[in-house]
Amino acid sequence: MKTLLEILEEARKYKFLGPLPIESHIRNGEGFLEVLTRLSLNINAPHLLVDIGSGGGIPALVIAERYPHWNFLLVERKAKRANFLSWAVENTIFGENIEIFLGEAEIAARNSEFEGKADFVTARSFAPPPKTAECGCRFLKKRGHMVVSEPPRAQERWPAAELSLLGLRAKEVKQPHYGTFQVLELTHFPEQKYPRSPRAINKKPLW
């Protein structure tokens, strides 16, 4: 079995992680953990977390190592990265409750197995805010939360009117020791047309 660090070293070797030191990637994952822990009324419950654009496994594998009793769906559209994640799951002691979905997040969100089931959605370097919000909204339960890693000092990236179309509202949270995050809460279910097709989202984002 591989440790988390060994898994991430493999991800780095295949360029599935960015150029920052692995320790920085782990700290960013720990930032997600801080935010998620504050949002959960009961971290001992078997929450479902969907990570969109999972890539090299950050933040999902960091969270899964801490909370192996949670259930995870890792959504990745590139086959090489999805295959790597499958290998990682098979070679860690905390991978028992992790499922990999190869395909677009917009497609996975409309799968009846996943639609409206998630307590949390996480996104790190996935896409600009409009696409991230639209792709993630349909996974969530009502009062579920999307946690998105943000650039430092980012402003006015999540407009209220457009988020409301997706059933979301921006929520202020105390920022963790490392990283900057935006939290979106699902206050009502989005219209059936969201998320639109990948082509429609890319051609005409909501904002």
PDB file of C-alpha atoms in Angstrom:
ATOM      1  CA  MET A   1       0.000   0.000   0.000  1.00  0.00           C
ATOM      2  CA  LYS A   2       1.103   3.541  -0.776  1.00  0.00           C
ATOM      3  CA  THR A   3       1.071   6.553   1.522  1.00  0.00           C
ATOM      4  CA  LEU A   4      -0.627   9.776   0.480  1.00  0.00           C
ATOM      5  CA  LEU A   5       2.764  11.372  -0.138  1.00  0.00           C
ATOM      6  CA  GLU A   6       3.837   8.490  -2.374  1.00  0.00           C
ATOM      7  CA  ILE A   7       0.610   8.744  -4.365  1.00  0.00           C
ATOM      8  CA  LEU A   8       1.089  12.474  -4.877  1.00  0.00           C
ATOM      9  CA  GLU A   9       4.711  11.964  -5.902  1.00  0.00           C
ATOM     10  CA  GLU A  10       3.447   9.644  -8.632  1.00  0.00           C
ATOM     11  CA  ALA A  11       0.888  12.282  -9.684  1.00  0.00           C
ATOM     12  CA  ARG A  12       3.679  14.844  -9.880  1.00  0.00           C
ATOM     13  CA  LYS A  13       5.802  12.511 -11.996  1.00  0.00           C
ATOM     14  CA  TYR A  14       3.013  12.289 -14.576  1.00  0.00           C
ATOM     15  CA  LYS A  15       2.422  16.071 -14.383  1.00  0.00           C
ATOM     16  CA  PHE A  16      -1.067  15.646 -12.924  1.00  0.00           C
ATOM     17  CA  LEU A  17      -0.177  18.240 -10.258  1.00  0.00           C
ATOM     18  CA  GLY A  18       1.080  21.772 -10.776  1.00  0.00           C
ATOM     19  CA  PRO A  19       4.662  22.978 -10.246  1.00  0.00           C
ATOM     20  CA  LEU A  20       4.290  23.869  -6.551  1.00  0.00           C
ATOM     21  CA  PRO A  21       6.020  21.604  -3.997  1.00  0.00           C
ATOM     22  CA  ILE A  22       3.914  18.608  -2.977  1.00  0.00           C
ATOM     23  CA  GLU A  23       3.740  20.010   0.555  1.00  0.00           C
ATOM     24  CA  SER A  24       1.948  23.083  -0.834  1.00  0.00           C
ATOM     25  CA  HIS A  25      -0.617  20.894  -2.595  1.00  0.00           C
ATOM     26  CA  ILE A  26      -1.215  18.985   0.638  1.00  0.00           C
ATOM     27  CA  ARG A  27      -1.641  22.232   2.585  1.00  0.00           C
ATOM     28  CA  ASN A  28      -4.241  23.356   0.060  1.00  0.00           C
ATOM     29  CA  GLY A  29      -6.063  20.067   0.623  1.00  0.00           C
ATOM     30  CA  GLU A  30      -5.870  20.705   4.355  1.00  0.00           C
ATOM     31  CA  GLY A  31      -7.432  24.119   3.731  1.00  0.00           C
ATOM     32  CA  PHE A  32     -10.394  22.366   2.135  1.00  0.00           C
ATOM     33  CA  LEU A  33     -10.517  20.089   5.186  1.00  0.00           C
ATOM     34  CA  GLU A  34     -10.715  23.028   7.577  1.00  0.00           C
ATOM     35  CA  VAL A  35     -13.606  24.557   5.647  1.00  0.00           C
ATOM     36  CA  LEU A  36     -15.479  21.252   5.315  1.00  0.00           C
ATOM     37  CA  THR A  37     -15.062  20.454   8.996  1.00  0.00           C
ATOM     38  CA  ARG A  38     -16.608  23.800   9.939  1.00  0.00           C
ATOM     39  CA  LEU A  39     -19.532  23.189   7.582  1.00  0.00           C
ATOM     40  CA  SER A  40     -20.313  19.686   8.849  1.00  0.00           C
ATOM     41  CA  LEU A  41     -22.586  19.400  11.866  1.00  0.00           C
ATOM     42  CA  ASN A  42     -21.394  15.814  12.311  1.00  0.00           C
ATOM     43  CA  ILE A  43     -18.076  14.876  10.722  1.00  0.00           C
ATOM     44  CA  ASN A  44     -18.571  11.297  11.907  1.00  0.00           C
ATOM     45  CA  ALA A  45     -21.515  10.835   9.550  1.00  0.00           C
ATOM     46  CA  PRO A  46     -20.773   9.108   6.216  1.00  0.00           C
ATOM     47  CA  HIS A  47     -21.091  12.244   4.069  1.00  0.00           C
ATOM     48  CA  LEU A  48     -20.926  12.054   0.274  1.00  0.00           C
ATOM     49  CA  LEU A  49     -18.369  14.380  -1.293  1.00  0.00           C
ATOM     50  CA  VAL A  50     -18.106  14.896  -5.052  1.00  0.00           C
ATOM     51  CA  ASP A  51     -14.817  16.295  -6.348  1.00  0.00           C
ATOM     52  CA  ILE A  52     -15.039  17.693  -9.886  1.00  0.00           C
ATOM     53  CA  GLY A  53     -11.917  17.781 -12.037  1.00  0.00           C
ATOM     54  CA  SER A  54     -10.008  15.554  -9.630  1.00  0.00           C
ATOM     55  CA  GLY A  55      -6.767  15.485 -11.643  1.00  0.00           C
ATOM     56  CA  GLY A  56      -3.896  14.332  -9.442  1.00  0.00           C
ATOM     57  CA  GLY A  57      -6.086  13.804  -6.380  1.00  0.00           C
ATOM     58  CA  ILE A  58      -6.037  17.156  -4.575  1.00  0.00           C
ATOM     59  CA  PRO A  59      -8.065  17.829  -2.491  1.00  0.00           C
ATOM     60  CA  ALA A  60     -10.027  14.561  -2.581  1.00  0.00           C
ATOM     61  CA  LEU A  61      -7.280  12.203  -1.412  1.00  0.00           C
ATOM     62  CA  VAL A  62      -6.227  14.524   1.421  1.00  0.00           C
ATOM     63  CA  ILE A  63      -9.829  14.610   2.637  1.00  0.00           C
ATOM     64  CA  ALA A  64     -10.290  10.857   2.202  1.00  0.00           C
ATOM     65  CA  GLU A  65      -7.184  10.130   4.257  1.00  0.00           C
ATOM     66  CA  ARG A  66      -8.610  12.175   7.140  1.00  0.00           C
ATOM     67  CA  TYR A  67     -12.214  11.009   6.782  1.00  0.00           C
ATOM     68  CA  PRO A  68     -12.070   7.494   5.260  1.00  0.00           C
ATOM     69  CA  HIS A  69     -15.630   6.825   6.491  1.00  0.00           C
ATOM     70  CA  TRP A  70     -16.987   9.454   4.074  1.00  0.00           C
ATOM     71  CA  ASN A  71     -18.030   8.440   0.549  1.00  0.00           C
ATOM     72  CA  PHE A  72     -16.330  10.045  -2.423  1.00  0.00           C
ATOM     73  CA  LEU A  73     -17.042  10.452  -6.122  1.00  0.00           C
ATOM     74  CA  LEU A  74     -14.045  11.723  -8.100  1.00  0.00           C
ATOM     75  CA  VAL A  75     -15.068  13.111 -11.492  1.00  0.00           C
ATOM     76  CA  GLU A  76     -12.351  13.360 -14.139  1.00  0.00           C
ATOM     77  CA  ARG A  77     -12.862  13.744 -17.887  1.00  0.00           C
ATOM     78  CA  LYS A  78      -9.335  12.754 -18.991  1.00  0.00           C
ATOM     79  CA  ALA A  79      -8.768   9.005 -19.203  1.00  0.00           C
ATOM     80  CA  LYS A  80      -5.097   9.041 -18.160  1.00  0.00           C
ATOM     81  CA  ARG A  81      -5.886  10.970 -15.003  1.00  0.00           C
ATOM     82  CA  ALA A  82      -8.938   8.850 -14.212  1.00  0.00           C
ATOM     83  CA  ASN A  83      -6.819   5.702 -14.651  1.00  0.00           C
ATOM     84  CA  PHE A  84      -4.220   7.158 -12.298  1.00  0.00           C
ATOM     85  CA  LEU A  85      -6.906   7.895  -9.706  1.00  0.00           C
ATOM     86  CA  SER A  86      -8.207   4.328  -9.997  1.00  0.00           C
ATOM     87  CA  TRP A  87      -4.682   3.055  -9.369  1.00  0.00           C
ATOM     88  CA  ALA A  88      -4.321   5.408  -6.387  1.00  0.00           C
ATOM     89  CA  VAL A  89      -7.596   4.219  -4.861  1.00  0.00           C
ATOM     90  CA  GLU A  90      -6.593   0.579  -5.240  1.00  0.00           C
ATOM     91  CA  ASN A  91      -3.237   1.222  -3.563  1.00  0.00           C
ATOM     92  CA  THR A  92      -4.235   3.201  -0.468  1.00  0.00           C
ATOM     93  CA  ILE A  93      -5.725   2.000   2.790  1.00  0.00           C
ATOM     94  CA  PHE A  94      -8.234   4.869   2.709  1.00  0.00           C
ATOM     95  CA  GLY A  95      -9.589   4.192  -0.806  1.00  0.00           C
ATOM     96  CA  GLU A  96     -12.405   1.801   0.054  1.00  0.00           C
ATOM     97  CA  ASN A  97     -15.201   4.372  -0.223  1.00  0.00           C
ATOM     98  CA  ILE A  98     -13.906   6.199  -3.318  1.00  0.00           C
ATOM     99  CA  GLU A  99     -15.540   5.867  -6.757  1.00  0.00           C
ATOM    100  CA  ILE A 100     -14.075   7.254  -9.993  1.00  0.00           C
ATOM    101  CA  PHE A 101     -16.257   8.648 -12.791  1.00  0.00           C
ATOM    102  CA  LEU A 102     -14.579   9.058 -16.181  1.00  0.00           C
ATOM    103  CA  GLY A 103     -16.407  11.765 -18.086  1.00  0.00           C
ATOM    104  CA  GLU A 104     -17.682  15.324 -17.998  1.00  0.00           C
ATOM    105  CA  ALA A 105     -19.020  16.697 -14.724  1.00  0.00           C
ATOM    106  CA  GLU A 106     -22.086  17.940 -16.579  1.00  0.00           C
ATOM    107  CA  ILE A 107     -22.888  14.342 -17.542  1.00  0.00           C
ATOM    108  CA  ALA A 108     -22.166  12.859 -14.121  1.00  0.00           C
ATOM    109  CA  ALA A 109     -24.446  15.432 -12.464  1.00  0.00           C
ATOM    110  CA  ARG A 110     -27.415  14.117 -14.463  1.00  0.00           C
ATOM    111  CA  ASN A 111     -26.786  10.500 -13.488  1.00  0.00           C
ATOM    112  CA  SER A 112     -29.645   9.478 -11.174  1.00  0.00           C
ATOM    113  CA  GLU A 113     -27.122   7.725  -8.933  1.00  0.00           C
ATOM    114  CA  PHE A 114     -25.403  11.030  -8.152  1.00  0.00           C
ATOM    115  CA  GLU A 115     -27.998  13.772  -8.768  1.00  0.00           C
ATOM    116  CA  GLY A 116     -29.038  15.564  -5.577  1.00  0.00           C
ATOM    117  CA  LYS A 117     -27.061  13.185  -3.361  1.00  0.00           C
ATOM    118  CA  ALA A 118     -23.934  15.105  -2.305  1.00  0.00           C
ATOM    119  CA  ASP A 119     -23.408  16.847   1.001  1.00  0.00           C
ATOM    120  CA  PHE A 120     -20.349  18.565  -0.463  1.00  0.00           C
ATOM    121  CA  VAL A 121     -18.850  19.360  -3.853  1.00  0.00           C
ATOM    122  CA  THR A 122     -15.215  20.439  -4.064  1.00  0.00           C
ATOM    123  CA  ALA A 123     -13.432  22.114  -6.968  1.00  0.00           C
ATOM    124  CA  ARG A 124      -9.780  23.107  -7.325  1.00  0.00           C
ATOM    125  CA  SER A 125      -8.499  24.619 -10.570  1.00  0.00           C
ATOM    126  CA  PHE A 126     -11.524  23.164 -12.337  1.00  0.00           C
ATOM    127  CA  ALA A 127     -12.886  26.028 -14.437  1.00  0.00           C
ATOM    128  CA  PRO A 128     -13.948  29.708 -14.201  1.00  0.00           C
ATOM    129  CA  PRO A 129     -16.697  30.442 -11.640  1.00  0.00           C
ATOM    130  CA  PRO A 130     -19.710  30.215 -14.005  1.00  0.00           C
ATOM    131  CA  LYS A 131     -18.778  26.747 -15.244  1.00  0.00           C
ATOM    132  CA  THR A 132     -17.745  25.518 -11.796  1.00  0.00           C
ATOM    133  CA  ALA A 133     -21.043  26.578 -10.241  1.00  0.00           C
ATOM    134  CA  GLU A 134     -23.166  25.199 -13.085  1.00  0.00           C
ATOM    135  CA  CYS A 135     -21.352  21.860 -13.208  1.00  0.00           C
ATOM    136  CA  GLY A 136     -21.484  21.360  -9.448  1.00  0.00           C
ATOM    137  CA  CYS A 137     -24.967  22.533  -8.497  1.00  0.00           C
ATOM    138  CA  ARG A 138     -27.000  19.455  -9.475  1.00  0.00           C
ATOM    139  CA  PHE A 139     -24.894  17.055  -7.406  1.00  0.00           C
ATOM    140  CA  LEU A 140     -25.883  18.781  -4.162  1.00  0.00           C
ATOM    141  CA  LYS A 141     -28.593  18.008  -1.658  1.00  0.00           C
ATOM    142  CA  LYS A 142     -30.632  20.978  -0.481  1.00  0.00           C
ATOM    143  CA  ARG A 143     -28.466  22.860   2.063  1.00  0.00           C
ATOM    144  CA  GLY A 144     -25.408  21.077   0.701  1.00  0.00           C
ATOM    145  CA  HIS A 145     -22.265  23.093   0.061  1.00  0.00           C
ATOM    146  CA  MET A 146     -19.811  23.608  -2.767  1.00  0.00           C
ATOM    147  CA  VAL A 147     -16.280  24.574  -1.680  1.00  0.00           C
ATOM    148  CA  VAL A 148     -14.123  26.191  -4.358  1.00  0.00           C
ATOM    149  CA  SER A 149     -10.439  27.080  -4.107  1.00  0.00           C
ATOM    150  CA  GLU A 150     -10.005  30.746  -5.016  1.00  0.00           C
ATOM    151  CA  PRO A 151      -7.128  33.014  -6.088  1.00  0.00           C
ATOM    152  CA  PRO A 152      -5.901  35.304  -3.276  1.00  0.00           C
ATOM    153  CA  ARG A 153      -7.836  38.570  -2.988  1.00  0.00           C
ATOM    154  CA  ALA A 154     -10.412  37.479  -5.583  1.00  0.00           C
ATOM    155  CA  GLN A 155     -13.421  39.812  -5.737  1.00  0.00           C
ATOM    156  CA  GLU A 156     -16.885  39.793  -7.310  1.00  0.00           C
ATOM    157  CA  ARG A 157     -16.549  36.406  -8.985  1.00  0.00           C
ATOM    158  CA  TRP A 158     -19.857  34.965  -7.730  1.00  0.00           C
ATOM    159  CA  PRO A 159     -22.812  37.305  -8.549  1.00  0.00           C
ATOM    160  CA  ALA A 160     -25.952  36.642  -6.509  1.00  0.00           C
ATOM    161  CA  ALA A 161     -28.542  36.859  -9.297  1.00  0.00           C
ATOM    162  CA  GLU A 162     -26.769  34.403 -11.581  1.00  0.00           C
ATOM    163  CA  LEU A 163     -25.974  32.004  -8.731  1.00  0.00           C
ATOM    164  CA  SER A 164     -29.666  31.987  -7.807  1.00  0.00           C
ATOM    165  CA  LEU A 165     -30.482  30.549 -11.240  1.00  0.00           C
ATOM    166  CA  LEU A 166     -28.475  27.507 -10.157  1.00  0.00           C
ATOM    167  CA  GLY A 167     -30.076  27.334  -6.705  1.00  0.00           C
ATOM    168  CA  LEU A 168     -26.917  28.653  -5.052  1.00  0.00           C
ATOM    169  CA  ARG A 169     -25.971  31.502  -2.765  1.00  0.00           C
ATOM    170  CA  ALA A 170     -22.520  32.626  -1.677  1.00  0.00           C
ATOM    171  CA  LYS A 171     -21.837  31.982   1.980  1.00  0.00           C
ATOM    172  CA  GLU A 172     -19.209  33.678   4.124  1.00  0.00           C
ATOM    173  CA  VAL A 173     -16.963  31.376   6.134  1.00  0.00           C
ATOM    174  CA  LYS A 174     -13.862  31.837   8.218  1.00  0.00           C
ATOM    175  CA  GLN A 175     -10.882  31.257   5.953  1.00  0.00           C
ATOM    176  CA  PRO A 176      -8.484  28.418   6.873  1.00  0.00           C
ATOM    177  CA  HIS A 177      -4.810  28.699   7.743  1.00  0.00           C
ATOM    178  CA  TYR A 178      -3.788  27.967   4.155  1.00  0.00           C
ATOM    179  CA  GLY A 179      -5.610  28.894   0.961  1.00  0.00           C
ATOM    180  CA  THR A 180      -8.613  31.018   0.030  1.00  0.00           C
ATOM    181  CA  PHE A 181     -12.048  29.503  -0.536  1.00  0.00           C
ATOM    182  CA  GLN A 182     -15.540  30.392  -1.655  1.00  0.00           C
ATOM    183  CA  VAL A 183     -18.461  28.430  -0.220  1.00  0.00           C
ATOM    184  CA  LEU A 184     -21.756  28.161  -2.099  1.00  0.00           C
ATOM    185  CA  GLU A 185     -24.887  26.765  -0.440  1.00  0.00           C
ATOM    186  CA  LEU A 186     -27.730  25.123  -2.368  1.00  0.00           C
ATOM    187  CA  THR A 187     -30.872  26.891  -1.140  1.00  0.00           C
ATOM    188  CA  HIS A 188     -33.219  25.459  -3.782  1.00  0.00           C
ATOM    189  CA  PHE A 189     -32.902  22.939  -6.583  1.00  0.00           C
ATOM    190  CA  PRO A 190     -31.845  24.343  -9.966  1.00  0.00           C
ATOM    191  CA  GLU A 191     -34.085  24.275 -13.010  1.00  0.00           C
ATOM    192  CA  GLN A 192     -33.932  21.004 -14.917  1.00  0.00           C
ATOM    193  CA  LYS A 193     -31.971  22.598 -17.767  1.00  0.00           C
ATOM    194  CA  TYR A 194     -28.896  23.082 -15.535  1.00  0.00           C
ATOM    195  CA  PRO A 195     -26.221  22.043 -16.052  1.00  0.00           C
ATOM    196  CA  ARG A 196     -26.380  22.576 -19.784  1.00  0.00           C
ATOM    197  CA  SER A 197     -24.212  20.650 -22.210  1.00  0.00           C
ATOM    198  CA  PRO A 198     -20.421  21.211 -22.034  1.00  0.00           C
ATOM    199  CA  ARG A 199     -20.577  23.000 -25.389  1.00  0.00           C
ATOM    200  CA  ALA A 200     -23.358  25.361 -24.279  1.00  0.00           C
ATOM    201  CA  ILE A 201     -21.619  26.189 -20.989  1.00  0.00           C
ATOM    202  CA  ASN A 202     -18.340  26.976 -22.728  1.00  0.00           C
ATOM    203  CA  LYS A 203     -19.980  28.975 -25.531  1.00  0.00           C
ATOM    204  CA  LYS A 204     -22.324  31.040 -23.362  1.00  0.00           C
ATOM    205  CA  PRO A 205     -21.416  31.086 -19.639  1.00  0.00           C
ATOM    206  CA  LEU A 206     -24.030  32.471 -17.263  1.00  0.00           C
ATOM    207  CA  TRP A 207     -21.737  35.394 -16.374  1.00  0.00           C
TER     208      TRP A 207
END
